[in-house]
């Protein structure tokens, strides 16, 4: 059993002032595999002070200096890819397809930010004005447990490219992943204080970061409820915010969709990362006159989503992350049955033969209306619903009848028709016949899925402020 008893402040691994020890679990076995000593308010203040000192110098670095630093980070993360993958599998229960597909994105994000910087103009002329894009100030980055490594890399890449120093508060249940990631950052030889990492609880460290007057910007990925609290904390000092929050994404199967490819893609979106993904397509919208075909296609595709040991290459869905999350998902499965939804596959309880581990049966409900709670609330587990529609207008109406608006998918054999539907869907990202956007697409939500955008130019400029000099 390992003990993680350091945080990273001012370029050094230091023992935190906080003394609380939190257990770390392997969700596939429910065994305690370690413990982490959590940072407290004193550690958060020390990290902010270090970032503030570093900002005075780092904010004045050249593009060339930041490009070199980003490439060093990429190389350092690349060296630790196997360790990062292993940590995510052990501590989170991520399956092989996820760690092999998503973890390599982390070093690529640093390279992409470096490439963007090469031609980015921080000083521009507009009429008689000189517009200077300047780093905002010290940024707080707060990340969840479901894609800890990728989310931290994504935000750091943009912030460092902008010349902004950072204090990161990762989820306390991702401490092993964070430890490997921090070692990779330390090996990249950044100037002290540019990146500080303090693992602690949201209501302790998070509250300091989101209310402290020396924090100019908060970049957060997590639940809508926590995003609302961050907005309240940030209001007093008018912090800039990028909030990437919850989702209840629709996968719209138009009546001309090729179900042999569209249905497996829709299921892959819904079950992605063990169903614990904010942009998952958890509502499958199916044409009523092809509903039987959709159900048949789902049943045919389900063997690809075998639930089990995440280290087994044949596994498509691993465990959820914790006992708390297991209980939450089980509650929603029982709720769906109480609401009158019908089980197509899955249901309450653990999968057969898996008595240990927080495994959930991949569950799909039919007979669902969009008014049911299982169709409206983010479950964050491998639970999908199938909702019928009569025509394109009704499909759009159902898709938009949600408090969320993060990502949606439209599947059709007619690209122009799909584009017409996509333009009407209220979501930050709408994908046509695919379930992942490319790295240059802005990512973020509307409505209760958040504010602001990440990735590429949009992500960079979220950490910059335009200043006009008029003559």
Short mmCIF file of C-alpha atoms in Angstrom, two decimals:
data_model
loop_
_atom_site.label_atom_id
_atom_site.label_comp_id
_atom_site.label_asym_id
_atom_site.label_seq_id
_atom_site.Cartn_x
_atom_site.Cartn_y
_atom_site.Cartn_z
CA UNK A 1 0.00 0.00 0.00
CA UNK A 2 1.42 3.36 -1.00
CA UNK A 3 1.25 6.64 0.87
CA UNK A 4 1.21 9.93 -1.03
CA UNK A 5 2.29 12.53 1.51
CA UNK A 6 3.56 15.43 -0.59
CA UNK A 7 2.06 18.30 -2.54
CA UNK A 8 3.88 20.33 -5.20
CA UNK A 9 4.48 24.01 -4.42
CA UNK A 10 7.05 26.41 -5.89
CA UNK A 11 8.81 23.65 -7.83
CA UNK A 12 9.25 21.40 -4.80
CA UNK A 13 7.56 18.31 -3.35
CA UNK A 14 6.67 19.38 0.19
CA UNK A 15 4.82 17.78 3.09
CA UNK A 16 1.44 19.50 3.33
CA UNK A 17 0.31 21.43 6.36
CA UNK A 18 -2.94 19.45 6.22
CA UNK A 19 -2.94 16.23 8.21
CA UNK A 20 -6.10 14.42 7.02
CA UNK A 21 -5.42 11.04 5.41
CA UNK A 22 -7.90 9.81 2.79
CA UNK A 23 -8.01 6.20 1.53
CA UNK A 24 -7.44 5.31 -2.12
CA UNK A 25 -9.25 2.36 -3.67
CA UNK A 26 -9.02 0.00 -6.60
CA UNK A 27 -12.63 0.07 -7.90
CA UNK A 28 -12.23 -3.32 -9.58
CA UNK A 29 -11.54 -5.04 -6.25
CA UNK A 30 -12.80 -2.54 -3.63
CA UNK A 31 -9.41 -2.92 -1.91
CA UNK A 32 -7.62 0.01 -0.29
CA UNK A 33 -4.43 0.46 -2.29
CA UNK A 34 -3.08 3.59 -0.64
CA UNK A 35 -3.72 6.79 1.20
CA UNK A 36 -3.17 10.46 0.46
CA UNK A 37 -2.40 13.25 2.87
CA UNK A 38 -4.70 16.10 1.93
CA UNK A 39 -3.75 19.74 1.59
CA UNK A 40 -5.62 22.34 3.64
CA UNK A 41 -6.25 26.10 3.52
CA UNK A 42 -2.67 26.88 4.55
CA UNK A 43 -1.31 24.83 1.64
CA UNK A 44 -3.71 26.51 -0.77
CA UNK A 45 -2.51 29.95 0.34
CA UNK A 46 1.13 28.87 -0.05
CA UNK A 47 0.48 27.58 -3.56
CA UNK A 48 -1.29 30.80 -4.57
CA UNK A 49 1.58 32.87 -3.20
CA UNK A 50 4.12 30.81 -5.17
CA UNK A 51 2.10 31.18 -8.38
CA UNK A 52 1.77 34.92 -7.82
CA UNK A 53 5.54 35.33 -7.40
CA UNK A 54 6.20 33.29 -10.52
CA UNK A 55 3.63 35.20 -12.57
CA UNK A 56 5.64 38.43 -12.41
CA UNK A 57 8.39 36.80 -14.49
CA UNK A 58 6.57 34.07 -16.40
CA UNK A 59 3.95 36.43 -17.82
CA UNK A 60 6.77 38.28 -19.63
CA UNK A 61 8.32 35.23 -21.28
CA UNK A 62 8.48 35.05 -25.05
CA UNK A 63 6.53 32.72 -27.30
CA UNK A 64 9.73 30.83 -28.01
CA UNK A 65 10.35 30.21 -24.31
CA UNK A 66 6.81 28.93 -23.77
CA UNK A 67 6.99 26.75 -26.89
CA UNK A 68 10.16 25.13 -25.58
CA UNK A 69 8.56 24.56 -22.19
CA UNK A 70 5.44 22.99 -23.75
CA UNK A 71 7.57 20.62 -25.81
CA UNK A 72 9.47 19.61 -22.65
CA UNK A 73 6.17 18.84 -20.96
CA UNK A 74 5.07 16.77 -23.92
CA UNK A 75 8.30 14.78 -23.90
CA UNK A 76 8.10 14.24 -20.15
CA UNK A 77 4.50 13.02 -20.31
CA UNK A 78 5.38 10.75 -23.22
CA UNK A 79 8.12 9.12 -21.14
CA UNK A 80 5.57 8.33 -18.42
CA UNK A 81 2.70 7.16 -20.66
CA UNK A 82 2.81 3.56 -19.43
CA UNK A 83 2.84 4.70 -15.80
CA UNK A 84 -0.04 7.11 -16.42
CA UNK A 85 -2.08 4.36 -18.08
CA UNK A 86 -1.40 1.91 -15.27
CA UNK A 87 -2.39 4.46 -12.63
CA UNK A 88 -5.67 5.26 -14.35
CA UNK A 89 -6.52 1.58 -14.70
CA UNK A 90 -5.67 0.74 -11.09
CA UNK A 91 -7.20 3.79 -9.39
CA UNK A 92 -10.12 4.52 -11.69
CA UNK A 93 -10.94 1.23 -13.40
CA UNK A 94 -10.45 2.53 -16.93
CA UNK A 95 -10.48 -0.17 -19.60
CA UNK A 96 -7.65 -0.75 -22.05
CA UNK A 97 -9.42 0.96 -24.93
CA UNK A 98 -9.81 4.15 -22.90
CA UNK A 99 -6.28 4.39 -21.53
CA UNK A 100 -4.76 3.50 -24.89
CA UNK A 101 -6.99 5.97 -26.71
CA UNK A 102 -7.17 8.92 -24.33
CA UNK A 103 -4.00 9.05 -22.21
CA UNK A 104 -1.77 9.70 -25.29
CA UNK A 105 -3.88 12.81 -25.88
CA UNK A 106 -2.22 14.44 -22.86
CA UNK A 107 1.27 14.98 -24.33
CA UNK A 108 -0.35 15.85 -27.64
CA UNK A 109 -2.17 18.74 -25.99
CA UNK A 110 1.14 20.38 -25.07
CA UNK A 111 2.43 19.94 -28.61
CA UNK A 112 -0.81 21.36 -30.05
CA UNK A 113 -0.54 24.42 -27.80
CA UNK A 114 3.07 24.92 -28.89
CA UNK A 115 2.07 24.72 -32.55
CA UNK A 116 -0.74 27.21 -32.01
CA UNK A 117 1.67 29.66 -30.41
CA UNK A 118 3.96 29.68 -33.44
CA UNK A 119 1.59 31.88 -35.44
CA UNK A 120 -0.51 33.42 -32.67
CA UNK A 121 -0.35 37.22 -32.58
CA UNK A 122 -0.39 38.60 -29.04
CA UNK A 123 -0.19 42.16 -30.40
CA UNK A 124 -2.56 43.33 -33.13
CA UNK A 125 -3.59 46.57 -34.78
CA UNK A 126 -7.25 47.48 -35.06
CA UNK A 127 -7.88 50.91 -36.53
CA UNK A 128 -5.76 53.34 -34.55
CA UNK A 129 -5.59 50.92 -31.61
CA UNK A 130 -2.95 48.46 -30.54
CA UNK A 131 -4.57 45.40 -29.00
CA UNK A 132 -2.38 43.43 -26.62
CA UNK A 133 -3.51 39.97 -25.48
CA UNK A 134 -2.10 39.68 -21.97
CA UNK A 135 -2.14 36.84 -19.45
CA UNK A 136 -4.99 37.23 -16.99
CA UNK A 137 -3.09 36.45 -13.82
CA UNK A 138 -2.85 33.42 -11.57
CA UNK A 139 -5.31 30.70 -12.58
CA UNK A 140 -6.89 27.97 -10.49
CA UNK A 141 -7.52 24.67 -12.25
CA UNK A 142 -9.96 22.27 -10.59
CA UNK A 143 -10.45 18.82 -12.12
CA UNK A 144 -12.68 15.77 -11.47
CA UNK A 145 -11.82 12.10 -11.08
CA UNK A 146 -13.10 10.71 -14.37
CA UNK A 147 -10.39 11.97 -16.75
CA UNK A 148 -7.96 13.49 -14.28
CA UNK A 149 -4.82 13.27 -16.43
CA UNK A 150 -6.36 14.56 -19.66
CA UNK A 151 -8.24 17.43 -18.03
CA UNK A 152 -5.16 18.68 -16.18
CA UNK A 153 -3.00 18.50 -19.31
CA UNK A 154 -5.66 20.24 -21.37
CA UNK A 155 -5.93 23.19 -19.00
CA UNK A 156 -2.22 23.46 -18.29
CA UNK A 157 -1.41 23.54 -22.00
CA UNK A 158 -3.64 26.56 -22.57
CA UNK A 159 -2.61 28.38 -19.41
CA UNK A 160 1.13 27.94 -19.96
CA UNK A 161 0.82 28.97 -23.60
CA UNK A 162 -0.90 32.15 -22.39
CA UNK A 163 1.87 32.92 -19.89
CA UNK A 164 -0.32 32.22 -16.89
CA UNK A 165 0.83 30.48 -13.71
CA UNK A 166 -1.42 27.84 -12.20
CA UNK A 167 -2.59 26.22 -8.99
CA UNK A 168 -4.15 22.81 -9.68
CA UNK A 169 -6.60 21.12 -7.31
CA UNK A 170 -7.22 17.59 -8.57
CA UNK A 171 -9.77 15.22 -7.12
CA UNK A 172 -8.55 13.61 -3.93
CA UNK A 173 -9.61 10.16 -5.18
CA UNK A 174 -7.24 10.47 -8.15
CA UNK A 175 -4.09 10.96 -6.09
CA UNK A 176 -2.05 8.13 -7.62
CA UNK A 177 -2.67 9.45 -11.12
CA UNK A 178 -1.87 12.96 -9.90
CA UNK A 179 1.40 11.77 -8.34
CA UNK A 180 2.65 10.31 -11.63
CA UNK A 181 1.51 13.40 -13.52
CA UNK A 182 3.24 15.71 -11.02
CA UNK A 183 6.48 13.77 -11.35
CA UNK A 184 6.26 14.25 -15.12
CA UNK A 185 5.73 17.98 -14.67
CA UNK A 186 8.65 18.22 -12.25
CA UNK A 187 10.91 16.40 -14.72
CA UNK A 188 10.09 18.98 -17.39
CA UNK A 189 12.06 21.57 -15.38
CA UNK A 190 9.55 24.40 -15.30
CA UNK A 191 10.43 27.63 -13.51
CA UNK A 192 9.43 27.31 -9.83
CA UNK A 193 5.87 28.33 -9.10
CA UNK A 194 4.57 28.11 -12.67
CA UNK A 195 2.60 24.96 -11.82
CA UNK A 196 1.57 24.13 -8.24
CA UNK A 197 -0.51 21.06 -7.37
CA UNK A 198 -2.41 20.72 -4.10
CA UNK A 199 -4.64 17.69 -3.69
CA UNK A 200 -7.42 18.43 -1.24
CA UNK A 201 -11.14 18.56 -0.73
CA UNK A 202 -13.29 20.92 -2.72
CA UNK A 203 -14.92 22.46 0.34
CA UNK A 204 -11.47 23.21 1.76
CA UNK A 205 -8.83 23.86 -0.92
CA UNK A 206 -11.41 24.49 -3.64
CA UNK A 207 -13.15 27.18 -1.62
CA UNK A 208 -9.87 29.02 -1.07
CA UNK A 209 -8.95 28.91 -4.75
CA UNK A 210 -12.35 30.09 -5.99
CA UNK A 211 -12.61 33.01 -3.57
CA UNK A 212 -9.01 34.20 -3.10
CA UNK A 213 -8.41 37.73 -4.48
CA UNK A 214 -5.09 36.72 -6.06
CA UNK A 215 -6.78 34.17 -8.31
CA UNK A 216 -7.86 35.87 -11.54
CA UNK A 217 -9.27 32.87 -13.40
CA UNK A 218 -10.87 29.52 -12.56
CA UNK A 219 -10.93 26.65 -15.04
CA UNK A 220 -13.21 23.90 -13.75
CA UNK A 221 -14.53 20.59 -15.04
CA UNK A 222 -17.10 18.82 -12.90
CA UNK A 223 -20.71 18.80 -11.81
CA UNK A 224 -23.22 21.55 -12.43
CA UNK A 225 -23.91 21.88 -8.69
CA UNK A 226 -20.24 22.54 -7.92
CA UNK A 227 -20.03 24.91 -10.89
CA UNK A 228 -22.83 26.96 -9.38
CA UNK A 229 -20.95 27.18 -6.08
CA UNK A 230 -17.78 28.26 -7.88
CA UNK A 231 -19.70 31.06 -9.61
CA UNK A 232 -20.96 32.27 -6.25
CA UNK A 233 -17.47 32.18 -4.74
CA UNK A 234 -15.93 33.92 -7.75
CA UNK A 235 -18.50 36.70 -7.97
CA UNK A 236 -17.02 38.75 -5.14
CA UNK A 237 -13.77 39.35 -7.07
CA UNK A 238 -15.16 39.05 -10.62
CA UNK A 239 -12.97 36.13 -11.57
CA UNK A 240 -12.96 34.94 -15.17
CA UNK A 241 -14.50 31.50 -15.43
CA UNK A 242 -14.44 28.52 -17.74
CA UNK A 243 -16.89 25.93 -16.41
CA UNK A 244 -17.33 22.61 -18.22
CA UNK A 245 -20.20 20.97 -16.40
CA UNK A 246 -22.74 18.17 -16.67
CA UNK A 247 -24.54 16.77 -19.68
CA UNK A 248 -27.39 14.59 -20.84
CA UNK A 249 -26.40 14.32 -24.47
CA UNK A 250 -28.71 13.03 -27.20
CA UNK A 251 -27.63 10.65 -29.94
CA UNK A 252 -30.18 11.31 -32.69
CA UNK A 253 -30.71 8.45 -35.14
CA UNK A 254 -32.52 9.95 -38.10
CA UNK A 255 -34.77 7.59 -40.06
CA UNK A 256 -32.21 7.22 -42.86
CA UNK A 257 -29.31 6.37 -40.52
CA UNK A 258 -27.26 3.24 -41.19
CA UNK A 259 -28.08 1.46 -37.95
CA UNK A 260 -25.27 -1.07 -38.38
CA UNK A 261 -22.76 1.72 -37.73
CA UNK A 262 -24.84 4.36 -35.96
CA UNK A 263 -26.10 2.18 -33.10
CA UNK A 264 -22.64 0.83 -32.07
CA UNK A 265 -21.34 4.41 -32.20
CA UNK A 266 -24.22 5.68 -30.05
CA UNK A 267 -23.61 2.90 -27.52
CA UNK A 268 -19.88 3.65 -27.49
CA UNK A 269 -20.65 7.27 -26.71
CA UNK A 270 -23.05 6.36 -23.91
CA UNK A 271 -20.83 3.73 -22.28
CA UNK A 272 -17.59 5.69 -22.81
CA UNK A 273 -15.23 5.59 -19.85
CA UNK A 274 -17.51 3.22 -17.93
CA UNK A 275 -20.40 5.63 -18.49
CA UNK A 276 -18.63 8.33 -16.47
CA UNK A 277 -18.25 11.03 -19.11
CA UNK A 278 -19.93 14.43 -19.12
CA UNK A 279 -20.32 14.46 -22.91
CA UNK A 280 -21.71 10.93 -23.17
CA UNK A 281 -24.70 10.35 -25.43
CA UNK A 282 -26.96 8.93 -22.73
CA UNK A 283 -30.27 9.56 -24.56
CA UNK A 284 -30.67 7.55 -27.77
CA UNK A 285 -33.38 9.22 -29.85
CA UNK A 286 -34.83 6.68 -32.29
CA UNK A 287 -37.38 7.05 -35.13
CA UNK A 288 -40.60 5.44 -33.99
CA UNK A 289 -41.16 3.61 -37.27
CA UNK A 290 -37.72 1.98 -36.96
CA UNK A 291 -37.79 1.41 -33.21
CA UNK A 292 -37.83 -2.38 -33.52
CA UNK A 293 -34.81 -2.23 -35.83
CA UNK A 294 -32.98 0.03 -33.36
CA UNK A 295 -33.69 -2.37 -30.50
CA UNK A 296 -32.47 -5.29 -32.61
CA UNK A 297 -29.31 -3.38 -33.52
CA UNK A 298 -28.68 -2.57 -29.84
CA UNK A 299 -29.01 -6.21 -28.86
CA UNK A 300 -26.63 -7.20 -31.65
CA UNK A 301 -24.05 -4.58 -30.60
CA UNK A 302 -24.12 -5.18 -26.82
CA UNK A 303 -21.57 -8.06 -26.74
CA UNK A 304 -18.89 -5.48 -27.56
CA UNK A 305 -19.62 -3.83 -24.20
CA UNK A 306 -18.74 -6.74 -21.97
CA UNK A 307 -18.36 -5.64 -18.35
CA UNK A 308 -15.45 -6.92 -16.29
CA UNK A 309 -11.81 -6.64 -15.30
CA UNK A 310 -10.41 -3.43 -16.80
CA UNK A 311 -7.03 -5.05 -17.42
CA UNK A 312 -8.63 -7.60 -19.77
CA UNK A 313 -8.39 -6.34 -23.38
CA UNK A 314 -11.83 -7.86 -24.08
CA UNK A 315 -13.54 -5.69 -21.47
CA UNK A 316 -15.63 -2.82 -22.83
CA UNK A 317 -17.02 -1.45 -19.55
CA UNK A 318 -15.15 -1.43 -16.24
CA UNK A 319 -16.34 -0.56 -12.72
CA UNK A 320 -17.60 2.80 -11.60
CA UNK A 321 -15.14 4.71 -9.46
CA UNK A 322 -16.46 4.31 -5.90
CA UNK A 323 -19.06 2.82 -3.60
CA UNK A 324 -20.80 6.20 -3.58
CA UNK A 325 -21.01 6.23 -7.35
CA UNK A 326 -22.18 2.60 -7.43
CA UNK A 327 -24.98 3.42 -5.01
CA UNK A 328 -25.97 6.47 -7.05
CA UNK A 329 -26.21 4.50 -10.30
CA UNK A 330 -28.16 1.70 -8.62
CA UNK A 331 -30.60 4.28 -7.29
CA UNK A 332 -31.26 5.56 -10.82
CA UNK A 333 -31.73 2.08 -12.22
CA UNK A 334 -34.36 1.34 -9.57
CA UNK A 335 -35.89 4.77 -10.20
CA UNK A 336 -36.21 4.04 -13.91
CA UNK A 337 -38.16 0.88 -13.14
CA UNK A 338 -40.37 2.75 -10.68
CA UNK A 339 -41.08 5.38 -13.35
CA UNK A 340 -42.34 2.67 -15.70
CA UNK A 341 -39.34 2.34 -18.03
CA UNK A 342 -38.67 -1.16 -19.40
CA UNK A 343 -35.34 -2.93 -19.25
CA UNK A 344 -33.87 -3.83 -22.61
CA UNK A 345 -30.64 -4.99 -21.03
CA UNK A 346 -28.97 -4.78 -17.64
CA UNK A 347 -30.81 -3.83 -14.45
CA UNK A 348 -30.15 -3.57 -10.72
CA UNK A 349 -27.33 -5.37 -8.95
CA UNK A 350 -23.89 -6.55 -9.98
CA UNK A 351 -23.19 -8.49 -13.17
CA UNK A 352 -23.16 -12.24 -12.76
CA UNK A 353 -19.81 -13.57 -11.59
CA UNK A 354 -18.56 -10.19 -10.32
CA UNK A 355 -19.17 -10.23 -6.58
CA UNK A 356 -16.32 -7.84 -5.83
CA UNK A 357 -15.72 -4.47 -7.45
CA UNK A 358 -18.10 -1.59 -8.14
CA UNK A 359 -19.39 -3.12 -11.35
CA UNK A 360 -22.73 -2.04 -12.82
CA UNK A 361 -24.64 -3.97 -15.46
CA UNK A 362 -24.63 -1.88 -18.67
CA UNK A 363 -28.29 -0.89 -18.64
CA UNK A 364 -30.57 0.36 -21.38
CA UNK A 365 -34.18 1.41 -20.82
CA UNK A 366 -36.91 1.53 -23.44
CA UNK A 367 -40.45 2.82 -22.96
CA UNK A 368 -38.95 6.11 -21.79
CA UNK A 369 -40.40 9.59 -22.11
CA UNK A 370 -38.27 12.68 -21.85
CA UNK A 371 -40.12 13.71 -18.68
CA UNK A 372 -38.73 10.78 -16.66
CA UNK A 373 -35.90 11.55 -14.27
CA UNK A 374 -33.70 8.89 -15.91
CA UNK A 375 -34.03 10.93 -19.12
CA UNK A 376 -33.41 14.32 -17.51
CA UNK A 377 -30.79 13.88 -14.79
CA UNK A 378 -27.12 13.08 -15.23
CA UNK A 379 -26.56 9.56 -13.87
CA UNK A 380 -22.83 9.27 -14.61
CA UNK A 381 -22.79 5.52 -15.08
CA UNK A 382 -23.46 2.97 -17.84
CA UNK A 383 -27.19 3.67 -18.04
CA UNK A 384 -28.84 4.77 -21.32
CA UNK A 385 -32.41 5.46 -22.37
CA UNK A 386 -34.11 5.03 -25.75
CA UNK A 387 -36.71 7.67 -26.60
CA UNK A 388 -38.82 7.46 -29.80
CA UNK A 389 -39.71 10.39 -32.08
CA UNK A 390 -41.97 10.77 -35.11
CA UNK A 391 -40.09 13.29 -37.27
CA UNK A 392 -37.02 15.51 -37.35
CA UNK A 393 -38.78 18.41 -35.65
CA UNK A 394 -39.80 16.23 -32.72
CA UNK A 395 -36.28 14.80 -32.50
CA UNK A 396 -34.88 18.33 -32.18
CA UNK A 397 -37.56 19.25 -29.65
CA UNK A 398 -36.72 16.25 -27.45
CA UNK A 399 -32.98 16.81 -27.83
CA UNK A 400 -33.35 20.41 -26.67
CA UNK A 401 -35.80 19.66 -23.84
CA UNK A 402 -33.08 19.41 -21.21
CA UNK A 403 -31.34 21.78 -18.80
CA UNK A 404 -28.04 20.66 -20.33
CA UNK A 405 -26.32 21.44 -23.62
CA UNK A 406 -22.82 20.01 -23.81
CA UNK A 407 -22.57 17.58 -26.73
CA UNK A 408 -24.95 15.87 -29.15
CA UNK A 409 -24.60 13.43 -32.05
CA UNK A 410 -26.66 13.23 -35.23
CA UNK A 411 -26.54 10.11 -37.40
CA UNK A 412 -27.86 10.16 -40.97
CA UNK A 413 -27.01 8.92 -44.47
CA UNK A 414 -27.75 12.43 -45.77
CA UNK A 415 -25.04 14.79 -44.55
CA UNK A 416 -26.90 17.93 -45.57
CA UNK A 417 -30.01 16.80 -43.73
CA UNK A 418 -27.89 16.01 -40.67
CA UNK A 419 -26.36 19.48 -40.84
CA UNK A 420 -29.82 21.02 -40.85
CA UNK A 421 -30.75 19.10 -37.71
CA UNK A 422 -27.40 19.79 -36.07
CA UNK A 423 -27.84 23.56 -36.47
CA UNK A 424 -31.05 23.37 -34.46
CA UNK A 425 -29.69 21.30 -31.58
CA UNK A 426 -28.78 23.37 -28.54
CA UNK A 427 -25.36 22.09 -27.54
CA UNK A 428 -21.83 23.42 -27.46
CA UNK A 429 -20.71 20.62 -29.79
CA UNK A 430 -22.85 18.74 -32.30
CA UNK A 431 -21.17 15.85 -34.12
CA UNK A 432 -22.37 14.31 -37.37
CA UNK A 433 -21.80 10.56 -37.79
CA UNK A 434 -19.02 10.57 -35.21
CA UNK A 435 -18.65 10.69 -31.42
CA UNK A 436 -15.39 12.63 -31.01
CA UNK A 437 -14.54 16.12 -32.27
CA UNK A 438 -11.04 16.97 -33.47
CA UNK A 439 -8.57 18.87 -31.32
CA UNK A 440 -9.22 22.25 -32.97
CA UNK A 441 -12.94 22.31 -32.16
CA UNK A 442 -13.94 24.52 -29.21
CA UNK A 443 -15.32 22.45 -26.34
CA UNK A 444 -17.81 23.59 -23.72
CA UNK A 445 -21.49 23.81 -23.00
CA UNK A 446 -24.51 26.04 -22.97
CA UNK A 447 -27.36 26.26 -20.45
CA UNK A 448 -26.44 24.31 -17.30
CA UNK A 449 -23.54 22.59 -19.06
CA UNK A 450 -21.34 25.57 -18.38
CA UNK A 451 -19.79 28.72 -19.77
CA UNK A 452 -16.67 29.36 -21.81
CA UNK A 453 -14.74 27.13 -24.17
CA UNK A 454 -11.57 25.04 -24.13
CA UNK A 455 -9.19 23.71 -26.83
CA UNK A 456 -7.08 25.47 -29.43
CA UNK A 457 -7.48 29.27 -29.84
CA UNK A 458 -10.59 29.35 -27.66
CA UNK A 459 -8.79 27.62 -24.81
CA UNK A 460 -5.74 29.87 -25.11
CA UNK A 461 -7.77 33.07 -25.11
CA UNK A 462 -9.72 31.95 -22.05
CA UNK A 463 -6.49 32.69 -20.13
CA UNK A 464 -5.84 36.02 -21.88
CA UNK A 465 -7.33 39.49 -21.53
CA UNK A 466 -7.33 42.03 -24.40
CA UNK A 467 -5.91 45.45 -23.53
CA UNK A 468 -6.41 48.35 -25.94
CA UNK A 469 -3.80 51.08 -26.33
CA UNK A 470 -5.24 53.99 -28.29
CA UNK A 471 -3.23 56.84 -29.81
#
